[in-house]
Coordinates of C-alpha atoms and ligand atoms in Angstrom, one line a residue:
X1 CA -6.7 19.5 -41.3
X2 CA -5.0 17.5 -38.8
X3 CA -5.6 13.7 -38.9
X4 CA -7.0 11.9 -36.2
X5 CA -5.3 8.9 -34.3
X6 CA -6.9 5.6 -35.6
X7 CA -5.7 2.2 -37.1
X8 CA -5.1 4.1 -40.5
X9 CA -2.7 6.8 -39.0
X10 CA -1.2 4.7 -36.6
X11 CA 1.4 2.9 -39.1
X12 CA 2.4 6.6 -40.0
X13 CA 3.1 8.0 -36.5
X14 CA 6.7 9.0 -36.0
X15 CA 9.1 6.4 -34.7
X16 CA 9.6 8.1 -31.4
X17 CA 5.8 7.2 -30.6
X18 CA 5.7 3.5 -29.0
X19 CA 3.1 1.6 -30.9
X20 CA 0.7 -0.9 -29.3
X21 CA 2.5 -3.9 -27.9
X22 CA 0.1 -6.2 -29.6
X23 CA -1.5 -5.2 -33.0
X24 CA -5.1 -4.2 -32.1
X25 CA -6.4 -5.7 -35.4
X26 CA -5.7 -9.1 -33.9
X27 CA -7.0 -8.4 -30.4
X28 CA -10.2 -10.2 -29.3
X29 CA -12.3 -9.1 -26.1
X30 CA -11.8 -11.2 -23.1
X31 CA -12.6 -8.8 -20.3
X32 CA -14.9 -5.8 -19.3
X33 CA -14.1 -2.5 -17.7
X34 CA -16.5 -0.5 -15.8
X35 CA -15.6 3.3 -15.7
X36 CA -13.3 4.1 -18.4
X37 CA -11.8 7.1 -17.0
X38 CA -8.3 8.4 -17.5
X39 CA -7.1 6.2 -14.5
X40 CA -8.1 3.0 -16.2
X41 CA -6.4 3.9 -19.6
X42 CA -3.3 4.8 -17.8
X43 CA -3.1 1.7 -15.5
X44 CA -5.2 -1.5 -16.1
X45 CA -5.4 -1.1 -19.8
X46 CA -1.6 -0.8 -20.0
X47 CA -0.9 -3.7 -17.9
X48 CA -3.3 -5.8 -19.7
X49 CA -1.6 -4.8 -23.2
X50 CA 1.8 -5.5 -22.0
X51 CA 0.5 -9.0 -20.3
X52 CA -0.8 -9.9 -23.7
X53 CA 2.5 -9.0 -25.4
X54 CA 4.7 -11.0 -22.7
X55 CA 2.3 -14.0 -22.9
X56 CA 1.9 -14.0 -26.7
X57 CA -1.9 -13.6 -26.4
X58 CA -4.5 -11.6 -28.2
X59 CA -7.6 -12.6 -26.2
X60 CA -7.5 -10.0 -23.5
X61 CA -9.1 -7.0 -25.2
X62 CA -11.2 -4.8 -23.1
X63 CA -14.9 -4.0 -23.5
X64 CA -14.8 -0.6 -21.9
X65 CA -18.0 1.1 -20.4
X66 CA -18.3 4.7 -19.6
X67 CA -20.5 5.9 -16.6
X68 CA -23.1 8.9 -16.9
X69 CA -21.7 10.5 -19.8
X70 CA -21.1 9.1 -23.3
X71 CA -18.0 11.5 -23.8
X72 CA -15.2 8.9 -23.7
X73 CA -17.3 6.6 -26.0
X74 CA -17.6 9.5 -28.6
X75 CA -13.9 10.3 -28.0
X76 CA -12.7 6.9 -28.9
X77 CA -15.2 5.4 -31.3
X78 CA -13.6 7.5 -34.2
X79 CA -10.2 6.4 -33.1
X80 CA -11.0 2.7 -33.3
X81 CA -10.6 2.7 -29.6
X82 CA -6.9 3.8 -29.8
X83 CA -5.4 6.5 -27.5
X84 CA -2.1 7.9 -26.4
X85 CA -0.5 7.8 -23.0
X86 CA 1.8 10.9 -22.3
X87 CA 4.1 10.1 -19.4
X88 CA 5.7 13.1 -18.0
X89 CA 8.5 12.9 -15.5
X90 CA 12.0 14.4 -14.7
X91 CA 15.3 13.1 -15.8
X92 CA 18.4 12.8 -13.3
X93 CA 19.0 16.5 -13.7
X94 CA 15.4 17.5 -13.0
X95 CA 14.7 18.2 -16.5
X96 CA 11.2 17.5 -17.8
X97 CA 10.8 14.4 -19.9
X98 CA 8.0 13.3 -22.0
X99 CA 7.3 10.0 -23.8
X100 CA 4.2 8.8 -25.7
X101 CA 2.9 5.4 -26.3
X102 CA -0.4 4.3 -28.0
X103 CA -2.5 1.8 -26.4
X104 CA -4.7 -0.8 -28.6
X105 CA -6.3 -2.9 -25.8
X106 CA -9.6 -1.0 -25.6
X107 CA -11.5 -3.0 -28.5
X108 CA -15.0 -1.7 -27.7
X109 CA -16.4 1.1 -25.9
X110 CA -20.1 1.4 -24.7
X111 CA -22.4 4.0 -23.1
X112 CA -24.7 2.3 -20.6
X113 CA -27.3 5.1 -21.7
X114 CA -27.5 3.4 -25.3
X115 CA -25.6 0.1 -25.0
X116 CA -26.6 -1.5 -21.8
X117 CA -27.6 -4.6 -23.5
X118 CA -24.3 -5.2 -25.3
X119 CA -22.5 -4.7 -22.0
X120 CA -24.7 -7.4 -20.1
X121 CA -24.1 -9.8 -23.0
X122 CA -20.4 -9.2 -22.9
X123 CA -20.6 -9.9 -19.1
X124 CA -22.4 -13.2 -19.6
X125 CA -20.4 -14.3 -22.6
X126 CA -18.2 -17.5 -21.9
X127 CA -15.6 -15.7 -23.8
X128 CA -15.4 -12.9 -21.2
X129 CA -13.5 -14.1 -17.8
X130 CA -12.6 -10.7 -16.2
X131 CA -14.1 -7.5 -15.1
X132 CA -12.0 -4.5 -13.8
X133 CA -13.8 -1.4 -12.1
X134 CA -12.7 2.2 -11.5
X135 CA -15.8 4.1 -10.6
X136 CA -14.5 6.0 -7.7
X137 CA -15.5 5.9 -4.1
X138 CA -18.7 7.4 -4.5
X139 CA -19.6 5.0 -7.5
X140 CA -20.4 2.1 -5.2
X141 CA -23.6 3.8 -3.8
X142 CA -23.0 2.9 -0.4
X143 CA -24.5 4.1 2.8
X144 CA -23.3 3.4 6.3
X145 CA -20.8 0.8 4.6
X146 CA -23.7 -1.0 3.1
X147 CA -25.6 -0.9 -0.4
X148 CA -27.9 2.2 -0.5
X149 CA -30.9 0.4 -1.5
X150 CA -32.9 3.8 -1.1
X151 CA -30.7 5.1 -4.0
X152 CA -33.0 5.8 -6.9
X153 CA -30.5 4.5 -9.4
X154 CA -29.8 1.4 -7.6
X155 CA -33.7 0.9 -7.3
X156 CA -34.1 1.2 -11.0
X157 CA -31.4 -1.6 -11.5
X158 CA -32.8 -3.8 -8.9
X159 CA -36.2 -3.6 -10.7
X160 CA -34.5 -4.6 -14.0
X161 CA -32.6 -7.5 -12.2
X162 CA -35.7 -8.6 -10.6
X163 CA -37.7 -8.7 -14.1
X164 CA -35.0 -10.7 -15.7
X165 CA -34.6 -13.2 -13.0
X166 CA -38.4 -13.7 -13.0
X167 CA -39.2 -13.9 -16.5
X168 CA -35.6 -15.4 -17.7
X169 CA -35.7 -13.1 -20.5
X170 CA -33.0 -10.5 -21.1
X171 CA -34.1 -7.1 -19.6
X172 CA -32.0 -4.4 -21.2
X173 CA -33.2 -1.1 -19.8
X174 CA -30.2 1.2 -19.3
X175 CA -28.1 0.6 -16.3
X176 CA -28.1 3.5 -13.9
X177 CA -25.3 2.5 -11.6
X178 CA -22.0 0.4 -12.0
X179 CA -22.9 -1.9 -9.0
X180 CA -26.3 -2.5 -10.7
X181 CA -24.5 -3.0 -14.3
X182 CA -22.1 -5.7 -12.6
X183 CA -24.9 -7.6 -10.7
X184 CA -27.2 -7.8 -13.6
X185 CA -24.2 -8.9 -15.8
X186 CA -23.3 -11.5 -13.2
X187 CA -26.9 -12.7 -12.9
X188 CA -27.3 -13.1 -16.8
X189 CA -24.2 -15.2 -16.7
X190 CA -25.5 -17.3 -14.0
X191 CA -28.7 -17.9 -15.7
X192 CA -26.7 -19.2 -18.7
X193 CA -24.0 -20.9 -16.5
X194 CA -21.4 -19.1 -18.6
X195 CA -18.4 -20.1 -16.5
X196 CA -16.3 -18.6 -13.5
X197 CA -15.5 -14.7 -13.7
X198 CA -13.2 -12.7 -11.7
X199 CA -14.2 -9.1 -10.5
X200 CA -11.2 -7.0 -9.9
X201 CA -12.0 -3.6 -8.3
X202 CA -9.4 -0.9 -8.8
X203 CA -10.5 2.0 -6.5
X204 CA -8.8 3.4 -3.5
X205 CA -11.1 1.6 -1.0
X206 CA -10.0 -0.4 2.0
X207 CA -10.3 -4.1 1.7
X208 CA -11.9 -3.2 -1.8
X209 CA -12.3 -6.8 -3.2
X210 CA -14.6 -7.9 0.1
X211 CA -16.4 -4.7 0.1
X212 CA -17.7 -5.2 -3.7
X213 CA -18.6 -9.0 -3.0
X214 CA -20.7 -7.8 -0.2
X215 CA -22.5 -5.1 -2.3
X216 CA -23.1 -7.6 -5.3
X217 CA -24.4 -10.1 -2.7
X218 CA -26.8 -7.5 -1.1
X219 CA -28.3 -6.4 -4.5
X220 CA -28.7 -10.2 -5.9
X221 CA -30.5 -11.1 -2.6
X222 CA -32.8 -8.0 -2.5
X223 CA -34.2 -8.9 -6.0
X224 CA -37.8 -9.8 -5.9
X225 CA -37.7 -13.1 -7.7
X226 CA -38.0 -16.9 -7.0
X227 CA -34.3 -17.5 -8.5
X228 CA -32.6 -14.7 -6.7
X229 CA -31.0 -16.9 -3.8
X230 CA -30.1 -19.7 -6.4
X231 CA -28.3 -16.9 -8.5
X232 CA -26.5 -15.4 -5.6
X233 CA -25.4 -18.9 -4.7
X234 CA -24.1 -19.2 -8.1
X235 CA -22.1 -16.1 -7.8
X236 CA -20.7 -17.1 -4.5
X237 CA -19.2 -20.3 -6.0
X238 CA -18.1 -19.2 -9.6
X239 CA -17.1 -15.5 -8.9
X240 CA -13.9 -14.2 -7.2
X241 CA -13.3 -10.7 -5.9
X242 CA -9.6 -10.3 -5.3
X243 CA -8.5 -7.0 -3.4
X244 CA -6.1 -4.8 -5.1
X245 CA -4.0 -1.8 -4.6
X246 CA -3.6 0.5 -7.5
X247 CA -1.2 3.3 -7.8
X248 CA -0.2 5.9 -10.6
X249 CA -0.8 9.6 -10.6
X250 CA -3.0 10.7 -13.5
X251 CA -4.1 14.1 -13.7
X252 CA -7.2 15.4 -15.8
X253 CA -5.8 15.9 -19.5
X254 CA -5.7 19.6 -20.4
X255 CA -5.7 21.4 -23.8
X256 CA -2.0 22.0 -23.2
X257 CA -1.2 18.0 -22.7
X258 CA -3.1 17.5 -26.0
X259 CA -1.0 20.1 -27.9
X260 CA 2.0 18.9 -26.5
X261 CA 1.0 15.1 -27.5
X262 CA -0.1 16.4 -31.0
X263 CA 3.6 18.0 -31.6
X264 CA 5.0 14.5 -30.9
X265 CA 2.4 12.5 -32.9
X266 CA 1.3 14.8 -35.7
X267 CA -2.2 13.6 -35.1
X268 CA -5.2 14.5 -32.8
X269 CA -5.8 12.4 -30.1
X270 CA -9.2 13.0 -28.2
X271 CA -8.7 10.0 -25.8
X272 CA -5.2 11.1 -24.6
X273 CA -4.4 10.5 -20.8
X274 CA -1.3 11.9 -19.0
X275 CA 0.4 10.0 -16.3
X276 CA 3.6 10.0 -14.2
X277 CA 6.4 7.5 -14.9
X278 CA 5.7 5.6 -11.6
X279 CA 3.0 2.7 -11.7
X280 CA 2.0 -0.2 -9.4
X281 CA -0.5 -2.9 -9.3
X282 CA -0.8 -5.2 -6.3
X283 CA -3.5 -7.9 -6.8
X284 CA -4.7 -10.6 -4.2
X285 CA -3.7 -13.9 -6.0
X286 CA -7.4 -15.2 -6.0
X287 CA -9.0 -15.8 -9.5
X288 CA -11.9 -17.9 -10.4
X289 CA -10.8 -18.8 -14.1
X290 CA -8.5 -17.4 -16.7
X291 CA -6.9 -14.1 -16.6
X292 CA -4.4 -11.9 -18.3
X293 CA -0.7 -12.4 -17.1
X294 CA -0.6 -9.2 -15.4
X295 CA 2.5 -10.4 -13.3
X296 CA 4.5 -10.5 -16.5
X297 CA 3.6 -6.9 -17.1
X298 CA 4.9 -5.9 -13.7
X299 CA 1.8 -6.4 -11.4
X300 CA 2.7 -8.0 -8.0
X301 CA 0.5 -11.0 -7.0
X302 CA 0.3 -11.5 -3.2
X303 CA -1.9 -13.6 -0.7
X304 CA -2.4 -10.3 1.4
X305 CA -3.0 -6.9 -0.2
X306 CA -4.0 -5.3 3.3
X307 CA -0.5 -4.3 4.1
X308 CA 0.3 -2.6 0.6
X309 CA -3.2 -1.0 0.6
X310 CA -2.9 0.5 4.1
X311 CA 0.5 1.9 3.1
X312 CA -0.7 3.5 0.0
X313 CA -4.1 4.6 1.2
X314 CA -2.7 6.3 4.5
X315 CA 0.7 7.6 3.4
X316 CA 0.0 8.5 -0.5
X317 CA -3.7 9.2 -0.5
X318 CA -3.7 10.6 2.9
X319 CA -1.2 13.2 2.4
X320 CA -2.4 13.9 -1.1
X321 CA -5.8 15.0 0.4
X322 CA -3.9 16.9 3.2
X323 CA -1.9 18.8 0.5
X324 CA -4.8 19.6 -1.7
X325 CA -6.9 21.2 1.1
X326 CA -4.2 22.9 2.5
X327 CA -2.7 24.0 -0.7
X328 CA -5.8 25.0 -2.1
X329 CA -6.7 27.4 0.5
X330 CA -3.1 28.8 0.5
X331 CA -3.4 29.4 -3.2
X332 CA -1.4 26.7 -4.6
X333 CA -2.8 25.6 -8.0
X334 CA -0.8 22.3 -8.2
X335 CA 0.2 19.6 -5.9
X336 CA 3.8 20.3 -6.8
X337 CA 3.6 23.9 -5.8
X338 CA 1.8 22.5 -2.3
X339 CA 4.7 20.3 -1.6
X340 CA 7.1 22.8 -2.4
X341 CA 5.7 25.1 0.3
X342 CA 8.0 24.5 3.3
X343 CA 5.1 24.8 5.7
X344 CA 3.1 22.2 4.0
X345 CA 6.0 19.9 3.5
X346 CA 6.7 20.1 7.2
X347 CA 3.1 19.3 8.0
X348 CA 2.6 16.4 5.5
X349 CA 5.9 15.0 6.8
X350 CA 4.9 15.2 10.5
X351 CA 1.6 13.5 9.6
X352 CA 3.2 10.5 8.1
X353 CA 6.0 10.1 10.5
X354 CA 3.9 10.9 13.9
X355 CA 0.4 9.3 13.1
X356 CA 0.5 7.2 9.8
X357 CA 3.6 5.0 10.0
X358 CA 2.9 4.2 14.0
X359 CA -0.4 2.6 12.6
X360 CA 1.1 0.5 9.5
X361 CA 2.7 -3.0 9.3
X362 CA 5.1 -2.6 6.5
X363 CA 4.5 -4.9 3.5
X364 CA 7.2 -7.3 2.9
X365 CA 10.0 -5.6 1.1
X366 CA 9.0 -2.1 1.7
X367 CA 10.9 0.3 4.2
X368 CA 8.0 3.0 5.0
X369 CA 10.4 5.9 5.5
X370 CA 12.0 5.2 2.0
X371 CA 8.4 4.7 0.7
X372 CA 7.4 8.4 2.3
X373 CA 10.4 10.0 0.5
X374 CA 9.4 8.3 -3.0
X375 CA 5.9 9.5 -2.6
X376 CA 6.7 13.2 -1.8
X377 CA 9.3 13.1 -4.6
X378 CA 6.4 12.0 -6.9
X379 CA 4.1 14.8 -5.7
X380 CA 7.0 17.2 -6.5
X381 CA 7.1 16.4 -10.1
X382 CA 5.7 19.4 -11.7
X383 CA 5.6 17.9 -15.1
X384 CA 2.2 16.4 -14.5
X385 CA 0.4 19.5 -13.5
X386 CA -1.7 17.5 -11.1
X387 CA -3.9 20.2 -9.4
X388 CA -5.1 20.7 -5.8
X389 CA -8.5 21.0 -6.9
X390 CA -8.7 17.7 -8.8
X391 CA -7.4 15.9 -5.6
X392 CA -9.9 17.9 -3.5
X393 CA -13.0 16.4 -5.1
X394 CA -15.3 14.3 -3.0
X395 CA -13.8 14.8 0.3
X396 CA -16.7 13.2 2.2
X397 CA -16.0 9.9 0.5
X398 CA -12.0 10.1 0.7
X399 CA -11.7 11.3 4.3
X400 CA -13.0 7.9 5.8
X401 CA -10.6 5.8 3.8
X402 CA -7.5 8.3 4.0
X403 CA -7.5 9.9 7.4
X404 CA -10.1 8.6 9.8
X405 CA -9.0 5.1 9.9
X406 CA -5.4 6.4 11.0
X407 CA -7.2 8.6 13.8
X408 CA -9.1 5.5 15.0
X409 CA -6.0 3.5 15.2
X410 CA -3.9 6.1 16.9
X411 CA -6.7 6.7 19.6
X412 CA -7.0 3.0 20.0
X413 CA -3.4 3.0 20.7
X414 CA -3.7 5.6 23.5
X415 CA -2.4 8.5 21.4
X416 CA -4.0 11.9 20.3
X417 CA -3.6 12.0 16.6
X418 CA -2.8 15.8 16.2
X419 CA -1.4 15.7 12.8
X420 CA -4.4 13.8 11.4
X421 CA -6.5 16.5 13.4
X422 CA -4.7 19.3 11.3
X423 CA -5.3 17.3 8.1
X424 CA -9.0 17.1 8.9
X425 CA -9.0 20.7 10.0
X426 CA -7.2 21.5 6.7
X427 CA -10.3 19.9 4.9
X428 CA -12.9 21.8 7.0
X429 CA -11.1 25.2 6.3
X430 CA -11.4 24.5 2.7
X431 CA -15.1 23.7 2.9
X432 CA -15.5 26.7 4.7
X433 CA -13.7 28.6 2.0
X434 CA -16.2 27.1 -0.8
X435 CA -19.1 28.8 1.3
X436 CA -17.5 32.0 0.3
X437 CA -17.4 30.8 -3.4
X438 CA -13.7 31.4 -3.4
X439 CA -13.2 27.6 -4.0
X440 CA -15.3 25.1 -5.5
X441 CA -16.9 22.3 -3.6
X442 CA -17.2 19.2 -5.8
X443 CA -18.6 16.4 -3.5
X444 CA -21.8 14.4 -3.5
X445 CA -22.3 15.8 0.2
X446 CA -21.9 19.5 -1.0
X447 CA -25.2 20.7 0.1
X448 CA -25.0 18.9 3.4
X449 CA -21.6 20.2 4.1
X450 CA -22.3 23.8 3.2
X451 CA -25.3 23.9 5.1
X452 CA -23.3 22.6 8.2
X453 CA -20.7 25.4 7.7
X454 CA -23.7 28.0 7.2
X455 CA -25.1 26.9 10.6
X456 CA -24.2 29.4 13.5
X457 CA -25.9 27.9 16.5
X458 CA -23.8 27.7 19.4
X459 CA -20.8 25.7 17.8
X460 CA -17.7 26.3 15.7
X461 CA -16.9 25.1 12.4
X462 CA -15.0 22.2 13.7
X463 CA -18.0 20.9 15.7
X464 CA -20.5 21.5 12.9
X465 CA -18.4 19.3 10.4
X466 CA -17.6 16.3 13.0
X467 CA -21.3 16.3 13.5
X468 CA -21.8 15.1 10.0
X469 CA -22.4 11.5 10.6
X470 CA -22.1 10.5 7.1
X471 CA -18.5 11.1 7.2
X472 CA -17.3 11.0 11.1
X473 CA -18.1 7.7 12.8
X474 CA -19.5 7.9 16.4
X475 CA -16.2 6.7 17.9
X476 CA -14.3 9.7 16.5
X477 CA -17.0 12.4 16.6
X478 CA -17.6 11.4 20.4
X479 CA -14.0 11.2 21.1
X480 CA -13.3 14.2 23.4
X481 CA -9.6 14.5 22.7
X482 CA -9.9 14.2 19.0
X483 CA -12.7 16.6 18.9
X484 CA -10.4 19.2 21.0
X485 CA -7.6 18.5 18.6
X486 CA -9.5 19.3 15.5
X487 CA -10.8 22.4 17.1
X488 CA -7.4 23.6 17.8
X489 CA -6.0 22.9 14.4
X490 CA -8.9 24.6 12.9
X491 CA -8.4 27.7 14.7
X492 CA -4.7 27.6 14.1
X493 CA -5.4 27.3 10.3
X494 CA -7.9 29.9 10.1
X495 CA -5.6 32.3 12.3
X496 CA -2.9 31.6 9.3
X497 CA -5.4 33.3 7.1
X498 CA -3.9 36.8 8.2
X499 CA -6.4 39.8 8.1
X500 CA -9.8 37.9 7.5
X501 CA -12.2 37.6 10.2
X502 CA -13.4 34.1 10.2
X503 CA -15.8 32.0 12.2
X504 CA -14.0 30.5 15.4
Ligands
CS2_1 C1 -5.6 11.3 -5.9 C2 -5.7 10.0 -6.4 O1 -7.4 12.4 -7.0 C3 -7.2 11.8 -5.9 O2 -8.0 11.5 -5.0 O3 -5.2 11.2 -4.5 O4 -6.1 9.8 -7.6 C4 -4.1 9.5 -6.7 O5 -3.5 10.4 -7.6 C5 -4.1 8.0 -7.1 O6 -4.4 7.1 -6.2 C6 -2.5 7.7 -7.1 O7 -2.4 6.3 -7.3

């Protein structure tokens, strides 16, 4: 029976395995993280551990919170919160490399379905100073850029929030949304006047800090309770919401990855995450109180995150989605395979050069052409095994952030964004192919999209999907030049599917 990774087996791991940079047994909780997926474990948790080591601190342990499923809590609890990061890259000669380190920064892991009270108490504790979030684009429950107050989960959290503000008594009903958990925790903190807090959003969303601050304010002011405005005021003056740009390619962990890690460590690790060597974190230097010394772990603090965000979201995430849709339709299983296809490499390079870079102001010290090359080189790393289908998820949430902003800016500059149109068309052809069951459409708007694809009345695929208002803002959908460009690209990509009769 193979032993499991935990505090007992930690000291017996082979020397090749890097131990936690700070002894987990010494670490005390000082922050909460909402959405403890693989990305958090391979990114912010690593920076936080390295920051503690660099600053000689032990007070930034993380109370991590799962989302809908208790799975990660069940994986990590028997491991005392320990897990491995398997970093897979290529050496100078192109040969695959793999290194393993164990992270000990996660000190508590909770599932809201059973432990909402514990999480809210952590958020309200004077010893907790930061909250980080990775709940994906759809996790913020927005509709038309605002909080979706018609969402059942948001309404349930609003009811619990209102009850606690009315009675002043802790209302620990299971949180149903991350935004609800956050707002209820900040409200409880306000009621106890427990000191300033910094909320650091780590999701791929434009101006993400301001966006989240707005959503929290909407939920607090929607509360039906006499103290709602007072509490919203306390949050305005005691809580900071800096924006960030986060970057590290973290594929889903596979059985092969677990076997490879076990061969290195000799123990079972159900919490293992896999990542590329590259990592970056740019954080707006706006904190309300104490925080980990993330800059001593390699993070960049800046007054203006926007140029970094725009470059990353439009160049990296935009081309990632483009390759995912184009690649999946052409049968490429991984992003590395897709970028290795000369047709797709030419398409994505033209997309970046012709349409994206002209819309960007380069962040200080960044050459956008060199950044393009480094991104494409990272995509070509076969060692991670990042799949086109994983990146293809949630297109309805990702397209506005990754592609449509570029199109709007190009049109505003008097240019027709043909390359963005081709990227959008690749998503449309992908959605169309899922209607046949060839590919999987994992998207919160899946039903709406497949209904649009299935429609026949008088218009082609491009028009039917451009009419999905939840994705395409009117300024784009009503732009004749953009619509014509997308139609043309859909026809071209469908013609590429040699021998299959497709809808025009
Ligand atoms: C990817 C991102 O799955 C996706 O949507 O584009 O997770 C991407 O790998 C990261 O943003 C890289 O930092």
